[in-house]
mmCIF file of C-alpha atoms and ligand atoms in Angstrom:
data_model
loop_
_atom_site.group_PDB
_atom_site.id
_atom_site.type_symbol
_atom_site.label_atom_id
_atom_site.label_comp_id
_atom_site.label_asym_id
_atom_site.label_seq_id
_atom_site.Cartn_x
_atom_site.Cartn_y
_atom_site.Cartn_z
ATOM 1 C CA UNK N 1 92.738 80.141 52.508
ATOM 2 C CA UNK N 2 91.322 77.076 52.601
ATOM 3 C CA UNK N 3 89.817 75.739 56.152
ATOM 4 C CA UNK N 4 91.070 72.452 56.965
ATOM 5 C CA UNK N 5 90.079 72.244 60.853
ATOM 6 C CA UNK N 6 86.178 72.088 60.227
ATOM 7 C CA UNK N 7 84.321 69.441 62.548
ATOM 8 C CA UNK N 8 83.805 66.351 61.031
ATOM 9 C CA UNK N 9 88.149 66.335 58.799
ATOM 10 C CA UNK N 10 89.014 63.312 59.587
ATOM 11 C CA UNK N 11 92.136 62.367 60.974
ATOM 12 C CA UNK N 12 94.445 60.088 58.282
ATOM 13 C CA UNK N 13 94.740 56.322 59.037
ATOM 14 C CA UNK N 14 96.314 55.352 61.670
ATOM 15 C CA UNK N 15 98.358 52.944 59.547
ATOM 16 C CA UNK N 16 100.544 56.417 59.053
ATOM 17 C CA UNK N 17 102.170 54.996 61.882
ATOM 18 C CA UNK N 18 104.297 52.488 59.864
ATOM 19 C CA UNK N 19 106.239 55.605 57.899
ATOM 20 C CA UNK N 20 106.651 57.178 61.005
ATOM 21 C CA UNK N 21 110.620 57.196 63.179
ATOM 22 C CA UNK N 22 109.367 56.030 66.627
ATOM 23 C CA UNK N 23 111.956 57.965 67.728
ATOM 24 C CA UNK N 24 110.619 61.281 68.872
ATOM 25 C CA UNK N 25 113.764 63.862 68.817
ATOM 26 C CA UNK N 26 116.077 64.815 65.985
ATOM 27 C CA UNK N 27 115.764 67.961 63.239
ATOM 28 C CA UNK N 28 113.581 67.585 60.226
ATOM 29 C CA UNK N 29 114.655 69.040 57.195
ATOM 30 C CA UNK N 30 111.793 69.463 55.101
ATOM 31 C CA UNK N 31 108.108 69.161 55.459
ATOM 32 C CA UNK N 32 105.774 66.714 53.257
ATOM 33 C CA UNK N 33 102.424 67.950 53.036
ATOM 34 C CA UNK N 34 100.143 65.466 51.640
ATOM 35 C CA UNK N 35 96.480 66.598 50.878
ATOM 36 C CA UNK N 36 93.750 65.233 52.624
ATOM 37 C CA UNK N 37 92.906 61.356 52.385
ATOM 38 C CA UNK N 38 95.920 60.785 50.728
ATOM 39 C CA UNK N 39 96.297 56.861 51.071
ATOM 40 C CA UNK N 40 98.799 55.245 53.191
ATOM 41 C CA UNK N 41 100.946 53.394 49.990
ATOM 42 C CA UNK N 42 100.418 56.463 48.296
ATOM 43 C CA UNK N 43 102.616 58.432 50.652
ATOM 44 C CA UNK N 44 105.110 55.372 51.065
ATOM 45 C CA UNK N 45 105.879 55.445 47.913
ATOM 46 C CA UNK N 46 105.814 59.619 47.659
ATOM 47 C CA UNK N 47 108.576 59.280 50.890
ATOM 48 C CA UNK N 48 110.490 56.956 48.758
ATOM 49 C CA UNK N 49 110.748 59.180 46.089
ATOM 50 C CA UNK N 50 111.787 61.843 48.053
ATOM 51 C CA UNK N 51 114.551 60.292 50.135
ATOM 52 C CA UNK N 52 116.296 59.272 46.595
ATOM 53 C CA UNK N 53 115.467 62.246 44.909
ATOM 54 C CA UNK N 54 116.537 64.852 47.657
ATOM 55 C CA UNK N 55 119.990 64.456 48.147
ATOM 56 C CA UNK N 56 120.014 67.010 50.959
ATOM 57 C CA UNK N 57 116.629 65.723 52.883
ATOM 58 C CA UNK N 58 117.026 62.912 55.470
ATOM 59 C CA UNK N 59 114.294 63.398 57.622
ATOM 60 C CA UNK N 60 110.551 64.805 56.881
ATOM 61 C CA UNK N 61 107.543 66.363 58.979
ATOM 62 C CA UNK N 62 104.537 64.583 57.545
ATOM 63 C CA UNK N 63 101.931 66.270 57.399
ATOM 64 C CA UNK N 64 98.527 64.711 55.651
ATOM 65 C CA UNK N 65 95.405 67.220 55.422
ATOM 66 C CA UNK N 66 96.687 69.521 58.182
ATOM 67 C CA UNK N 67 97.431 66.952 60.747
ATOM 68 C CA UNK N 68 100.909 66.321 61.420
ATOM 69 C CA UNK N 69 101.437 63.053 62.313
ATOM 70 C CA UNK N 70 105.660 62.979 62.968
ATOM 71 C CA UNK N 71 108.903 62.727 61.359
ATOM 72 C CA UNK N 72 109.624 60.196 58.612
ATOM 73 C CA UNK N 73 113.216 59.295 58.060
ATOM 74 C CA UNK N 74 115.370 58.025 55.042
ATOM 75 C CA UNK N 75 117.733 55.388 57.803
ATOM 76 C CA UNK N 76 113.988 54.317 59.076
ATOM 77 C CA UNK N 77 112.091 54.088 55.052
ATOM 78 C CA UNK N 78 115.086 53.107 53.331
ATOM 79 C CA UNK N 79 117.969 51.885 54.962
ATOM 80 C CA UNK N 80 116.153 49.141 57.355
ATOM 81 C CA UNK N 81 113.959 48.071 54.347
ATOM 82 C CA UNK N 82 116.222 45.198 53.372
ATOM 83 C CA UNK N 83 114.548 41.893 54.895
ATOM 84 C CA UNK N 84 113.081 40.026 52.061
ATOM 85 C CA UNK N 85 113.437 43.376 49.773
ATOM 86 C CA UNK N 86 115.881 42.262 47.139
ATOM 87 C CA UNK N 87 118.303 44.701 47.054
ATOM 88 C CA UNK N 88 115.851 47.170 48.282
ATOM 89 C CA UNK N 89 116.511 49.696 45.325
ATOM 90 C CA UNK N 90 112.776 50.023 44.627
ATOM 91 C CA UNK N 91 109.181 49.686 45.873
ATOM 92 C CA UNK N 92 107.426 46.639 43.588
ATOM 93 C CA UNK N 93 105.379 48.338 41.261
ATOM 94 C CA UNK N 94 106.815 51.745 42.004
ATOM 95 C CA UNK N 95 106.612 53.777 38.894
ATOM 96 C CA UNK N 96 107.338 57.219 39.821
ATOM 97 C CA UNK N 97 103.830 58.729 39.700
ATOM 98 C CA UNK N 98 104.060 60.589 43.097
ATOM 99 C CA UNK N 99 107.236 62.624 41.714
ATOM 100 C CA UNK N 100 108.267 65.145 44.608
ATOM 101 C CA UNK N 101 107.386 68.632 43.705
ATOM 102 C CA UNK N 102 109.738 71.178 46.301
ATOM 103 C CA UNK N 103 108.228 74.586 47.440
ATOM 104 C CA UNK N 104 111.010 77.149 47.760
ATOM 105 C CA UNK N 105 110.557 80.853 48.710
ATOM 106 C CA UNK N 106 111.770 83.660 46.702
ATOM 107 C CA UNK N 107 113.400 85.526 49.595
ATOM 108 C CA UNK N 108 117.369 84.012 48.698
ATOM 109 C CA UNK N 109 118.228 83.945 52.329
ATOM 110 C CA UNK N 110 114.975 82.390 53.550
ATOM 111 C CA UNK N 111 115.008 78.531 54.277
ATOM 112 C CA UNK N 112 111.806 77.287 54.028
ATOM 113 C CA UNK N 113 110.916 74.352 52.390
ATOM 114 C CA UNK N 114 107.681 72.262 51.784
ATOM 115 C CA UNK N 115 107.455 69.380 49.517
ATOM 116 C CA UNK N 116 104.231 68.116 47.993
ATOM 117 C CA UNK N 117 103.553 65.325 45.485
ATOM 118 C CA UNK N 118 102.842 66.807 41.710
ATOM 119 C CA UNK N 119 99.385 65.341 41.748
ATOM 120 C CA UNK N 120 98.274 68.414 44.988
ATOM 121 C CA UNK N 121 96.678 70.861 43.232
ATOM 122 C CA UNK N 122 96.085 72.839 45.949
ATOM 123 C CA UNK N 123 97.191 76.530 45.974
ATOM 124 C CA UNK N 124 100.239 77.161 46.441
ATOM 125 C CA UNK N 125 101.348 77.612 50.508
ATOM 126 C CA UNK N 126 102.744 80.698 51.867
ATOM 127 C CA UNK N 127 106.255 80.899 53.365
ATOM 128 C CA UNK N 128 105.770 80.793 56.989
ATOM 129 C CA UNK N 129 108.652 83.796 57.586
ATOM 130 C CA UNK N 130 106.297 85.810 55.997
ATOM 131 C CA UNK N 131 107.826 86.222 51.917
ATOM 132 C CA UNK N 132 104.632 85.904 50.420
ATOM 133 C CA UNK N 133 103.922 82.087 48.289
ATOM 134 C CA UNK N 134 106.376 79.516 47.859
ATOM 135 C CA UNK N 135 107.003 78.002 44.545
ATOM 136 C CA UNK N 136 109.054 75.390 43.089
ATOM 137 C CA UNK N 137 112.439 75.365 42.974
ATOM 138 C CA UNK N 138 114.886 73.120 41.420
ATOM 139 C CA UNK N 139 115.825 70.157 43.125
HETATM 140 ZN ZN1 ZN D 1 110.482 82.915 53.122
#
């Protein structure tokens, strides 16, 4: 296991903020773990991928190096990004490279899910009920 809460890890940017639902209540249905100093366009872009690639996730725990920093919603990435957007169907420049990768366990009735970006190659996370490492699953 790797030790992620040394003195001295930095917390991500604060410009996390911007991905983040102000709002603080309502059910997340995934997490996204991002590895440490993952950059703040970086992630936008990952969360964009995931909202239309995940039919079934709305609303994501963000998590970047260990630190959770909130909830990140499709209504608040997608939905309400239509000022001056086009017709909003894409970031500019967006081309696909932080494809969502989704942790399943092996355990059939077990729920857990993490999603990371295919570019993480850290080892693979265990499920947190206790079924031994995740690993992708279809989406
Ligand atoms: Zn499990």
């Amino acid at each position: 296991m790797t030790d992620r809460e040394t003195p001295g890890d930095e917390p991500p940017d604060d410009l996390f903020e911007i991905l983040l639902d102000p709002s603080p209540s309502g059910e997340s249905d995934a997490t996204l773990d991002l590895p440490a100093g993952f950059a703040v366009l970086d992630a936008a872009r990952a969360l964009d991928d995931l909202f239309r690639t995940q039919a079934g996730v709305s609303a994501v725990d963000l998590l970047v190096g260990g630190h959770r920093l909130g909830r990140s919603t499709r209504h608040q990435l997608i939905e309400t990004r239509t000022v001056g957007a086009g017709d909003g169907a894409t970031l500019p420049g967006h081309s696909g490279a932080y494809r969502i990768v989704v942790l399943g366990c092996a355990e059939p009735t077990c729920a857990a899910r993490l999603l990371r970006v295919h570019v993480d190659e850290r080892a693979m996370p265990a499920c947190p009920n206790g079924h031994g490492s995740l690993r992708p699953v279809a989406a």
